[in-house]
Short mmCIF file of C-alpha atoms in Angstrom, two decimals:
data_model
loop_
_atom_site.label_atom_id
_atom_site.label_comp_id
_atom_site.label_asym_id
_atom_site.label_seq_id
_atom_site.Cartn_x
_atom_site.Cartn_y
_atom_site.Cartn_z
CA MET A 266 103.78 92.18 113.95
CA ARG A 267 103.87 91.29 117.63
CA ASN A 268 100.81 93.48 118.20
CA VAL A 269 98.95 91.92 115.30
CA LEU A 270 99.56 88.37 116.64
CA ARG A 271 98.24 89.59 120.10
CA ILE A 272 95.06 90.82 118.51
CA VAL A 273 94.66 87.61 116.41
CA ARG A 274 95.01 85.54 119.72
CA LEU A 275 92.33 87.70 121.36
CA LEU A 276 89.95 87.39 118.35
CA VAL A 277 90.39 83.60 118.10
CA ALA A 278 89.98 83.09 121.82
CA ALA A 279 86.61 84.84 121.75
CA ASP A 280 84.97 81.72 120.02
CA PRO A 281 87.70 79.16 119.25
CA TRP A 282 85.23 76.42 118.26
CA ALA A 283 83.31 78.47 115.75
CA MET A 284 86.65 79.76 114.37
CA ALA A 285 87.82 76.09 114.07
CA ARG A 286 84.68 74.89 112.32
CA GLY A 287 84.70 77.99 109.97
CA ALA A 288 88.39 77.07 109.15
CA ALA A 289 87.54 73.46 108.56
CA LEU A 290 84.71 74.39 106.27
CA SER A 291 86.93 76.86 104.41
CA VAL A 292 89.27 73.85 103.70
CA VAL A 293 86.37 71.69 102.66
CA VAL A 294 85.15 74.46 100.13
CA LEU A 295 88.54 74.61 98.48
CA VAL A 296 89.19 70.95 98.50
CA MET A 297 85.67 70.35 97.11
CA GLY A 298 86.37 72.97 94.35
CA ALA A 299 89.56 71.32 93.37
CA ALA A 300 87.97 67.72 93.46
CA LEU A 301 84.95 69.05 91.36
CA LEU A 302 87.24 70.60 88.65
CA GLY A 303 89.51 67.58 88.67
CA LEU A 304 86.71 65.10 88.47
CA SER A 305 84.90 67.14 85.75
CA GLY A 306 88.15 67.23 83.74
CA TRP A 307 88.63 63.45 84.14
CA PHE A 308 84.90 62.78 83.14
CA ILE A 309 85.04 65.02 80.13
CA THR A 310 88.17 63.38 78.88
CA ALA A 311 87.10 59.79 79.65
CA THR A 312 83.69 60.22 77.93
CA GLY A 313 85.40 61.82 74.83
CA LEU A 314 87.88 58.89 74.49
CA ALA A 315 85.01 56.48 75.11
CA GLY A 316 83.03 58.07 72.33
CA LEU A 317 85.95 58.10 69.90
CA ALA A 318 86.59 54.40 70.73
CA GLY A 319 83.03 53.58 70.04
CA ILE A 320 82.34 52.18 73.38
CA GLY A 321 80.40 55.30 74.67
CA ILE A 322 77.40 53.24 75.26
CA ALA A 323 79.20 50.92 77.66
CA PHE A 324 80.83 53.84 79.65
CA ASP A 325 79.37 54.35 83.09
CA VAL A 326 78.36 58.07 83.09
CA PHE A 327 76.08 57.92 86.09
CA ARG A 328 78.53 57.56 89.00
CA PRO A 329 80.89 60.27 87.76
CA SER A 330 78.06 62.75 87.11
CA ALA A 331 76.55 61.94 90.42
CA GLY A 332 80.09 62.74 91.94
CA VAL A 333 80.06 66.07 90.10
CA ARG A 334 76.72 66.99 91.33
CA PHE A 335 77.61 66.02 94.89
CA LEU A 336 80.72 68.11 94.81
CA ALA A 337 78.93 71.04 93.32
CA LEU A 338 76.03 70.96 95.91
CA GLY A 339 78.36 70.14 98.74
CA ARG A 340 80.64 72.90 97.81
CA ALA A 341 77.72 75.42 97.83
CA ALA A 342 76.51 74.13 101.17
CA ALA A 343 80.00 74.22 102.75
CA ARG A 344 80.50 77.85 101.44
CA TYR A 345 77.36 78.94 103.12
CA GLY A 346 78.27 77.21 106.42
CA GLU A 347 81.72 78.67 106.25
CA ARG A 348 80.47 82.23 105.72
CA LEU A 349 77.80 81.76 108.45
CA LEU A 350 80.26 80.47 110.99
CA THR A 351 83.21 82.68 110.22
CA HIS A 352 81.31 85.82 110.09
CA ASP A 353 79.35 85.05 113.21
CA ALA A 354 82.58 84.16 115.04
CA THR A 355 84.12 87.37 113.82
CA LEU A 356 81.28 89.54 115.09
CA ARG A 357 81.50 87.83 118.39
CA ALA A 358 85.31 88.32 118.42
CA LEU A 359 84.94 92.01 117.54
CA ALA A 360 82.31 92.31 120.37
CA ALA A 361 84.85 90.90 122.74
CA LEU A 362 87.65 93.04 121.48
CA ARG A 363 85.52 96.21 122.12
CA VAL A 364 84.72 95.04 125.63
CA VAL A 365 88.36 94.33 126.35
CA LEU A 366 89.40 97.64 124.70
CA LEU A 367 86.90 99.69 126.72
CA ARG A 368 88.10 98.01 129.91
CA GLY A 369 91.63 99.01 128.92
CA TYR A 370 90.69 102.63 128.34
CA ALA A 371 88.82 102.55 131.67
CA ARG A 372 92.00 101.89 133.46
CA MET A 373 93.64 104.98 132.17
CA ASN A 374 94.28 107.94 134.40
CA ALA A 375 91.98 111.08 134.56
CA LYS A 376 93.96 112.97 131.92
CA GLY A 377 93.88 110.11 129.55
CA LEU A 378 90.10 109.61 130.02
CA MET A 379 89.33 113.35 129.42
CA GLY A 380 91.36 112.92 126.18
CA LEU A 381 89.00 110.29 124.99
CA ARG A 382 85.78 112.62 125.17
CA GLY A 383 86.68 114.33 121.80
CA GLU A 384 85.27 113.07 118.51
CA GLY A 385 88.74 112.67 117.20
CA ALA A 386 89.56 109.96 119.72
CA LEU A 387 86.14 108.22 119.19
CA THR A 388 86.53 108.27 115.40
CA ARG A 389 90.06 106.71 115.74
CA ILE A 390 88.87 103.96 118.06
CA VAL A 391 85.89 102.99 115.90
CA SER A 392 88.01 102.98 112.74
CA ASP A 393 90.69 100.88 114.37
CA VAL A 394 88.24 98.24 115.39
CA ASP A 395 86.76 98.23 111.91
CA ALA A 396 90.28 97.80 110.47
CA LEU A 397 90.91 94.74 112.67
CA ASP A 398 87.86 92.83 111.53
CA GLY A 399 89.78 91.76 108.54
CA LEU A 400 92.62 90.04 110.37
CA VAL A 401 90.72 86.77 110.72
CA LEU A 402 88.42 86.81 107.65
CA ARG A 403 90.85 88.07 105.13
CA LEU A 404 94.30 86.88 106.47
CA VAL A 405 94.41 84.18 109.07
CA LEU A 406 91.75 81.81 107.88
CA PRO A 407 92.46 82.24 104.15
CA ILE A 408 96.12 81.62 104.59
CA LEU A 409 95.77 78.54 106.88
CA SER A 410 93.03 77.18 104.48
CA ALA A 411 95.21 77.65 101.51
CA LEU A 412 98.24 75.83 103.12
CA VAL A 413 96.15 73.00 104.39
CA THR A 414 94.40 72.55 100.96
CA HIS A 415 97.63 72.54 99.06
CA LEU A 416 99.08 69.89 101.34
CA MET A 417 95.98 67.70 100.97
CA VAL A 418 95.95 68.10 97.26
CA PHE A 419 99.62 67.25 97.05
CA LEU A 420 99.00 63.97 98.92
CA VAL A 421 95.79 63.02 96.90
CA LEU A 422 97.34 63.96 93.48
CA GLY A 423 100.62 62.07 94.37
CA TRP A 424 98.61 58.95 95.12
CA LEU A 425 96.21 59.34 92.23
CA VAL A 426 98.19 60.70 89.36
CA GLY A 427 101.82 60.87 90.19
CA TRP A 428 104.17 62.60 92.65
CA SER A 429 105.84 64.65 89.80
CA VAL A 430 102.44 66.29 89.06
CA ALA A 431 101.70 66.98 92.82
CA LEU A 432 105.17 68.36 93.31
CA ILE A 433 104.91 70.70 90.31
CA ILE A 434 101.64 72.10 91.73
CA LEU A 435 102.78 72.43 95.33
CA VAL A 436 106.33 73.90 94.50
CA GLY A 437 104.95 76.05 91.77
CA TYR A 438 102.16 77.52 93.90
CA VAL A 439 103.38 77.99 97.39
CA PRO A 440 106.89 79.63 97.14
CA ALA A 441 105.76 81.87 94.31
CA ALA A 442 102.56 82.88 95.95
CA VAL A 443 104.41 83.71 99.18
CA LEU A 444 106.93 85.81 97.18
CA ILE A 445 104.06 87.74 95.38
CA LEU A 446 102.40 88.30 98.68
CA LEU A 447 105.59 89.55 100.34
CA ILE A 448 106.10 91.99 97.53
CA LEU A 449 102.51 93.16 97.75
CA ALA A 450 102.82 93.59 101.50
CA ARG A 451 106.03 95.63 101.09
CA ARG A 452 104.46 97.83 98.40
CA THR A 453 101.10 98.43 100.26
CA ILE A 454 101.89 98.60 103.95
CA LEU A 455 102.87 102.38 103.69
CA PRO A 456 100.03 103.55 101.39
CA SER A 457 97.53 101.47 103.35
CA ALA A 458 98.44 103.11 106.66
CA GLU A 459 98.65 106.59 104.83
CA ALA A 460 95.10 106.12 103.33
CA GLU A 461 93.67 105.07 106.75
CA HIS A 462 95.38 108.07 108.45
CA ALA A 463 94.17 110.52 105.78
CA GLY A 464 90.60 109.06 106.02
CA GLN A 465 90.50 109.60 109.75
CA ARG A 466 91.75 113.24 109.40
CA LEU A 467 89.17 113.79 106.85
CA ARG A 468 86.35 112.52 108.94
CA ARG A 469 87.53 114.54 111.89
CA GLY A 470 87.83 117.69 109.78
CA ILE A 471 84.43 117.31 108.33
CA ILE A 472 83.00 116.88 111.92
CA ASP A 473 84.95 120.00 113.00
CA MET A 474 83.73 122.12 109.98
CA THR A 475 80.14 121.08 110.43
CA ARG A 476 80.14 121.73 114.08
CA ASP A 477 82.04 125.07 113.86
CA ARG A 478 80.39 126.23 110.48
CA GLU A 479 78.92 129.43 111.98
CA ALA A 480 82.23 130.47 113.49
CA LEU A 481 84.07 129.71 110.35
CA ILE A 482 81.76 131.80 108.30
CA LEU A 483 82.03 134.77 110.55
CA ALA A 484 85.74 134.54 110.54
CA ALA A 485 85.74 134.16 106.74
CA GLN A 486 87.61 130.90 107.11
CA LEU A 487 85.14 128.41 105.47
CA PRO A 488 86.68 128.38 102.13
CA ARG A 489 90.09 127.88 103.72
CA GLN A 490 88.94 124.95 105.72
CA ALA A 491 87.19 123.42 102.81
CA ASN A 492 90.52 123.70 100.71
CA ARG A 493 92.37 122.00 103.56
CA LEU A 494 89.88 119.11 103.57
CA GLN A 495 90.13 118.92 99.77
CA GLU A 496 94.07 118.58 100.21
CA ILE A 497 93.47 115.76 102.70
CA ASP A 498 91.03 113.96 100.36
CA ASP A 499 93.46 114.21 97.55
CA GLN A 500 96.17 112.68 99.84
CA ALA A 501 93.77 109.75 100.62
CA ARG A 502 92.93 109.32 97.00
CA ALA A 503 96.64 109.27 96.04
CA ALA A 504 97.34 106.52 98.69
CA MET A 505 94.37 104.47 97.53
CA ALA A 506 95.55 104.76 93.87
CA ARG A 507 98.92 103.48 94.82
CA LEU A 508 97.26 100.67 96.83
CA ASP A 509 95.09 99.69 93.94
CA ARG A 510 98.03 99.67 91.57
CA ALA A 511 100.02 97.37 93.72
CA GLU A 512 97.04 95.02 94.14
CA ARG A 513 96.41 95.06 90.38
CA ASP A 514 100.11 94.26 89.77
CA ALA A 515 99.84 91.36 92.29
CA GLY A 516 96.67 90.14 90.36
CA PHE A 517 98.55 90.21 87.08
CA PHE A 518 101.44 88.14 88.54
CA PHE A 519 99.10 85.64 90.12
CA SER A 520 97.29 85.24 86.73
CA ILE A 521 100.73 84.34 85.25
CA LEU A 522 101.46 82.13 88.19
CA VAL A 523 98.13 80.13 87.73
CA ALA A 524 98.73 79.81 83.97
CA SER A 525 102.38 78.65 84.52
CA VAL A 526 101.50 76.02 87.05
CA ALA A 527 98.55 74.85 84.93
CA MET A 528 100.80 74.43 81.99
CA GLY A 529 103.43 72.75 84.12
CA ALA A 530 101.00 70.26 85.51
CA PHE A 531 99.56 69.62 81.91
CA ALA A 532 103.09 69.06 80.52
CA THR A 533 103.96 66.75 83.32
CA GLY A 534 100.75 64.80 82.77
CA ALA A 535 101.47 64.51 79.10
CA TYR A 536 104.97 63.21 79.97
CA LEU A 537 103.38 60.57 82.28
CA LEU A 538 100.98 59.72 79.56
CA ASP A 539 103.83 59.38 76.94
CA THR A 540 105.58 56.94 79.31
CA ASP A 541 102.36 54.96 79.82
CA SER A 542 102.48 55.73 83.64
CA VAL A 543 98.89 56.93 83.61
CA GLY A 544 95.90 57.02 81.27
CA PRO A 545 94.65 60.07 79.36
CA PRO A 546 91.75 60.83 81.81
CA LYS A 547 94.17 60.99 84.85
CA ALA A 548 96.80 62.72 82.86
CA VAL A 549 94.65 65.99 82.68
CA ILE A 550 93.54 65.96 86.28
CA GLY A 551 96.64 68.05 87.34
CA LEU A 552 95.70 70.70 84.79
CA PHE A 553 92.18 71.17 86.16
CA VAL A 554 93.16 70.94 89.86
CA ALA A 555 95.96 73.61 89.23
CA LEU A 556 93.19 75.94 87.82
CA ALA A 557 90.98 75.30 90.77
CA LEU A 558 93.65 76.06 93.35
CA ALA A 559 93.66 79.61 92.00
CA GLU A 560 90.73 80.11 94.39
CA ALA A 561 92.96 79.41 97.39
CA VAL A 562 95.50 82.18 96.59
CA LEU A 563 93.72 84.93 94.60
CA PRO A 564 91.61 86.10 97.59
CA LEU A 565 94.71 86.67 99.74
CA ARG A 566 95.52 89.78 97.78
CA ARG A 567 92.79 91.87 99.55
CA GLY A 568 93.93 90.93 103.17
CA VAL A 569 97.59 91.45 102.48
CA ALA A 570 96.88 94.96 100.67
CA GLU A 571 95.13 96.11 103.86
CA LEU A 572 97.99 94.81 106.17
CA GLY A 573 99.42 98.35 106.72
CA ARG A 574 96.00 99.53 107.97
CA MET A 575 95.76 96.44 110.31
CA VAL A 576 99.26 96.87 111.60
CA ALA A 577 98.75 100.54 112.47
CA ALA A 578 95.42 99.81 114.15
CA ALA A 579 96.91 96.98 116.05
CA GLY A 580 99.79 99.11 117.26
CA ARG A 581 97.24 101.64 118.73
CA VAL A 582 94.84 98.97 120.05
CA ALA A 583 97.18 96.39 121.58
CA PRO A 584 98.66 98.55 124.36
CA GLN A 585 95.09 99.02 125.80
CA ILE A 586 94.05 95.36 125.93
CA GLY A 587 96.72 94.19 128.55
CA THR A 588 95.19 92.37 131.38
CA GLN A 589 95.11 94.18 134.70
CA ALA A 590 97.13 92.45 137.33
CA GLN A 591 95.03 91.52 140.30
CA PRO A 592 96.56 91.94 143.80
CA LEU A 593 97.59 88.85 145.66
CA ASP A 594 95.93 90.34 148.81
CA ASN A 595 92.92 92.65 148.21
CA THR A 596 91.62 92.64 151.85
CA HIS A 597 91.20 95.78 153.57
CA ASP A 598 90.95 96.92 157.08
CA ASP A 599 87.41 98.04 157.93
CA ASP A 600 88.57 99.17 161.44
CA GLY A 601 91.15 101.60 160.03
CA PRO A 602 90.61 105.11 158.72
CA LEU A 603 88.26 105.43 155.87
CA LEU A 604 90.65 107.55 154.06
CA SER A 605 94.36 108.03 154.98
CA LEU A 606 96.51 110.69 153.11
CA LYS A 607 100.21 110.67 153.81
CA ARG A 608 102.40 112.70 151.51
CA ALA A 609 104.72 115.63 151.62
CA GLY A 610 103.20 118.38 153.70
CA LEU A 611 99.93 116.52 154.19
CA GLU A 612 99.05 113.80 156.63
CA LEU A 613 95.34 113.12 157.38
CA ASP A 614 93.25 110.23 158.71
CA LEU A 615 89.69 110.90 157.80
CA SER A 616 86.59 109.00 159.01
CA ALA A 617 82.99 108.60 157.92
CA GLY A 618 80.79 111.77 158.66
CA GLU A 619 83.81 114.20 158.24
CA ALA A 620 83.98 116.83 155.58
CA ILE A 621 87.24 118.73 154.37
CA VAL A 622 87.78 121.25 151.57
CA LEU A 623 90.96 121.55 149.70
CA THR A 624 91.98 125.16 148.73
CA GLY A 625 94.91 126.72 146.94
CA PRO A 626 95.82 128.43 143.67
CA SER A 627 95.09 126.94 140.32
CA GLY A 628 97.54 124.31 139.25
CA VAL A 629 98.55 123.32 142.75
CA GLY A 630 97.12 119.88 142.41
CA LYS A 631 93.63 119.80 143.94
CA SER A 632 91.97 118.05 141.20
CA THR A 633 94.95 115.69 140.76
CA LEU A 634 94.67 114.73 144.42
CA LEU A 635 91.01 113.92 144.00
CA MET A 636 91.71 111.86 140.96
CA GLN A 637 94.41 109.97 142.81
CA ILE A 638 91.99 109.14 145.65
CA ALA A 639 89.48 107.97 143.06
CA GLY A 640 92.13 105.56 141.66
CA LEU A 641 92.39 107.51 138.45
CA ASP A 642 96.02 108.55 138.72
CA GLN A 643 99.14 107.58 140.64
CA ASP A 644 97.98 106.93 144.19
CA ASP A 645 101.21 106.74 146.42
CA GLY A 646 100.48 107.76 150.01
CA ILE A 647 96.84 107.20 149.72
CA LEU A 648 94.98 104.48 151.59
CA ILE A 649 91.22 103.67 151.51
CA LYS A 650 90.42 101.31 154.35
CA GLY A 651 94.05 100.49 154.58
CA MET A 652 94.55 99.67 150.88
CA ARG A 653 95.82 101.68 147.90
CA PRO A 654 92.95 102.67 145.48
CA GLY A 655 94.75 101.11 142.62
CA LEU A 656 94.66 97.72 144.28
CA TRP A 657 91.07 97.67 144.86
CA PRO A 658 88.84 95.65 142.47
CA GLU A 659 87.25 98.26 140.18
CA GLN A 660 83.68 97.46 141.02
CA ALA A 661 84.39 97.55 144.83
CA LEU A 662 86.09 100.77 144.64
CA ARG A 663 83.26 102.39 142.83
CA ASP A 664 80.77 101.04 145.25
CA VAL A 665 82.71 102.74 148.02
CA LEU A 666 83.49 106.26 146.50
CA ALA A 667 82.04 108.54 143.73
CA VAL A 668 83.57 111.57 142.22
CA LEU A 669 82.10 114.68 140.62
CA PRO A 670 84.72 116.05 138.19
CA GLN A 671 84.82 119.60 136.89
CA ARG A 672 83.31 118.55 133.51
CA SER A 673 79.91 116.99 133.88
CA CYS A 674 79.08 113.85 131.74
CA LEU A 675 75.54 113.66 130.56
CA ILE A 676 74.07 111.80 127.64
CA SER A 677 71.26 112.29 125.02
CA GLY A 678 68.22 110.91 126.49
CA SER A 679 65.64 111.60 129.22
CA VAL A 680 66.21 113.04 132.67
CA ARG A 681 65.53 109.51 133.98
CA ASP A 682 68.00 107.92 131.70
CA ASN A 683 70.82 110.31 132.91
CA LEU A 684 70.04 109.76 136.54
CA SER A 685 69.77 105.98 136.15
CA LEU A 686 73.26 105.30 134.65
CA SER A 687 74.53 104.04 137.98
CA GLY A 688 71.58 101.71 138.63
CA THR A 689 67.87 101.34 138.75
CA PHE A 690 65.86 103.68 141.08
CA ASP A 691 62.25 104.41 141.74
CA ASP A 692 60.77 107.85 140.95
CA ASP A 693 60.72 108.92 144.69
CA ALA A 694 64.46 108.33 144.95
CA LEU A 695 65.05 110.28 141.75
CA TRP A 696 63.08 113.24 142.90
CA THR A 697 64.70 113.18 146.23
CA ALA A 698 68.21 113.41 144.54
CA LEU A 699 66.92 116.11 142.36
CA GLU A 700 65.57 118.11 145.49
CA VAL A 701 68.98 117.82 147.21
CA ALA A 702 70.70 119.19 144.04
CA ALA A 703 68.09 122.11 144.09
CA LEU A 704 67.04 121.00 140.49
CA ALA A 705 63.63 119.53 141.11
CA ASP A 706 61.73 122.66 140.20
CA ASP A 707 63.64 123.12 136.96
CA ILE A 708 63.02 119.53 135.86
CA ARG A 709 59.30 119.88 136.66
CA ALA A 710 59.17 122.90 134.47
CA ARG A 711 60.72 120.99 131.69
CA GLY A 712 58.18 118.28 131.89
CA GLY A 713 59.51 115.94 134.65
CA LEU A 714 61.69 112.86 134.64
CA ASP A 715 60.87 111.92 131.03
CA ALA A 716 61.87 115.30 129.64
CA ARG A 717 64.41 114.88 126.75
CA LEU A 718 67.93 116.32 126.87
CA GLY A 719 70.11 116.70 123.86
CA GLU A 720 73.52 115.39 123.11
CA ALA A 721 75.90 115.94 126.16
CA GLY A 722 72.94 117.11 128.05
CA SER A 723 72.39 120.21 125.82
CA GLY A 724 69.33 122.12 126.91
CA LEU A 725 70.56 122.49 130.55
CA SER A 726 72.80 125.34 131.72
CA GLY A 727 76.31 124.67 132.90
CA GLY A 728 75.14 124.88 136.56
CA GLN A 729 72.15 122.62 135.95
CA ALA A 730 74.25 120.09 134.21
CA ARG A 731 76.65 119.90 137.19
CA ARG A 732 73.67 119.64 139.53
CA MET A 733 72.25 116.75 137.47
CA ALA A 734 75.51 114.94 137.62
CA LEU A 735 75.47 115.48 141.45
CA ALA A 736 72.07 114.14 141.80
CA ARG A 737 73.15 111.01 139.92
CA ILE A 738 76.05 110.57 142.32
CA LEU A 739 73.85 111.08 145.37
CA LEU A 740 71.64 108.13 144.31
CA LYS A 741 74.64 105.75 144.89
CA LYS A 742 74.97 106.90 148.51
CA PRO A 743 78.84 106.56 148.54
CA GLN A 744 80.87 106.26 151.70
CA ILE A 745 83.39 108.78 150.12
CA LEU A 746 82.19 111.62 148.08
CA LEU A 747 84.78 113.60 146.02
CA LEU A 748 83.71 117.03 144.64
CA ASP A 749 85.73 119.14 142.22
CA GLU A 750 84.36 122.75 142.16
CA PRO A 751 80.83 121.52 142.93
CA THR A 752 79.34 125.10 143.09
CA GLU A 753 80.91 126.37 139.94
CA GLY A 754 78.32 128.31 137.91
CA LEU A 755 75.94 128.51 140.76
CA ASP A 756 74.62 131.70 142.44
CA ASP A 757 75.12 132.20 146.20
CA HIS A 758 71.59 131.21 147.07
CA THR A 759 71.67 127.87 145.09
CA GLN A 760 75.14 127.18 146.48
CA GLU A 761 73.91 127.46 149.98
CA LEU A 762 70.92 125.19 149.24
CA VAL A 763 72.99 122.46 147.50
CA MET A 764 75.82 122.32 150.19
CA GLY A 765 73.38 122.43 153.12
CA ARG A 766 71.15 119.71 151.65
CA LEU A 767 74.28 117.63 150.62
CA ARG A 768 75.27 116.92 154.28
CA ASN A 769 71.59 115.95 155.27
CA ALA A 770 71.33 113.66 152.34
CA LEU A 771 74.57 111.84 153.20
CA PRO A 772 75.15 112.23 156.94
CA ASP A 773 77.59 109.36 157.29
CA ALA A 774 79.66 110.01 154.06
CA LEU A 775 83.21 111.36 153.99
CA ILE A 776 83.15 114.53 151.84
CA VAL A 777 86.43 115.82 150.19
CA ALA A 778 85.93 118.97 148.09
CA ALA A 779 88.22 121.05 145.93
CA MET A 780 86.87 124.64 145.85
CA HIS A 781 87.88 128.22 145.15
CA ARG A 782 84.68 129.80 146.35
CA GLY A 783 82.52 128.52 149.15
CA ALA A 784 85.29 127.03 151.12
CA ASP A 785 84.17 128.69 154.31
CA HIS A 786 80.74 126.88 154.20
CA PRO A 787 79.87 125.47 157.68
CA ILE A 788 79.51 121.99 156.18
CA PHE A 789 83.28 121.59 156.28
CA ASP A 790 85.08 120.52 159.46
CA GLN A 791 88.46 121.78 158.22
CA SER A 792 90.17 123.48 155.34
CA ILE A 793 93.43 122.29 153.91
CA ARG A 794 95.44 124.63 151.80
CA LEU A 795 97.69 122.94 149.22
CA VAL A 796 100.98 124.70 148.33
CA ARG A 797 103.34 124.08 145.43
#
């Protein structure tokens, strides 16, 4: 539950005043509902007795009826305002949660970030955020509103009717309602989590089957995959059935509770009437107020029934929203080496304008070293202008260096959209970057900068996609350029064009490249072979 409380604090802190106003209006709605039913019961009883006594014409019906209309209209207006404020505040809170969550994921190392590119991870993240939207709307605000309303009703009823009636309603509702909700939570926390897990597996499975349909057909595995999805769907339905059964049982016990408390308030009012402590109209107020307070406890079933889903989601989300500690001293030495590498078997001080290539067998750690320099992995022994990459402010570090990983990241959109992810550039700058990447002729043939690319840049070959990502990096003009297999998928002629133009485009940049082929290119001042 610690993770749940952490998420709740984050959601409330996103717009505390709107949350407070929404909570206040929630209490107003419940209090007005109880007052409306209590006044109506008093009014009906008083007018009936006045008619029986033959003094109906002298009975003032205008002020009570005006009070009934005021409470009815006021309750409707308060309900509208409460829904407006709480839903608006919740949407703002979820937007803030998404931003904080994405910032948390952005601080992951390179391996963790690569793991987020699959549809399974994206589906899980979206589903977790959706699950957490009920924390405030269906749990926190309703519970707080119910408790405050019961306390206020207790005080007013004690003053107006009698403390015995008020105590019957308070003691009858609160402990019993808490017990029912605890039992409901215990029964639903596991099936709720199971239903959510099965639902996510089902969505991922459908995506996989749709994407790989042709391969499954050729391998005669489509029926088997469909049967597996049917089994997952059956598991989800079974968990939902258990969840619904527990919620219906809780509703049944709540109905008994409401009837019992109402009868207790009625019997206590009758006793007070018999002892001449109150008159008949006041004696029935407790009955009607007890019936009205059912509105405060019955909606809690839904939120508690989804608690398992919320707890599981909070457990996955909370570790990613921790605040990043800022260094006490984030100054750096502009007079020192631009990049310093000091580790076992490797000591280098590199300056602007140099270019080195890292070679070695696969798995020796070339890509890992580049990610460490980029601040995307443990960076001991690495200094950029005298400071470790992990201690740099994120934006400042990204302004200094750029990295081209082995997997290119493109989006569905135009060529211009893909090149402008890092900023706004004029057409001349975009074409210059494409020329350096030896991609300008290909883009002109496709229709120019406004030519559309499919999802993940589909429509381009692997080599073209890498050169598109390289052109995007060149537009930033970084001081340190990290390249991981930049010539993979390129023929020898294109490789020569790209590497030759690269140095001309960034004459003052420090270039660090990890390569298997092309390591003997004259652009490089030295070659460093990494060993295990």
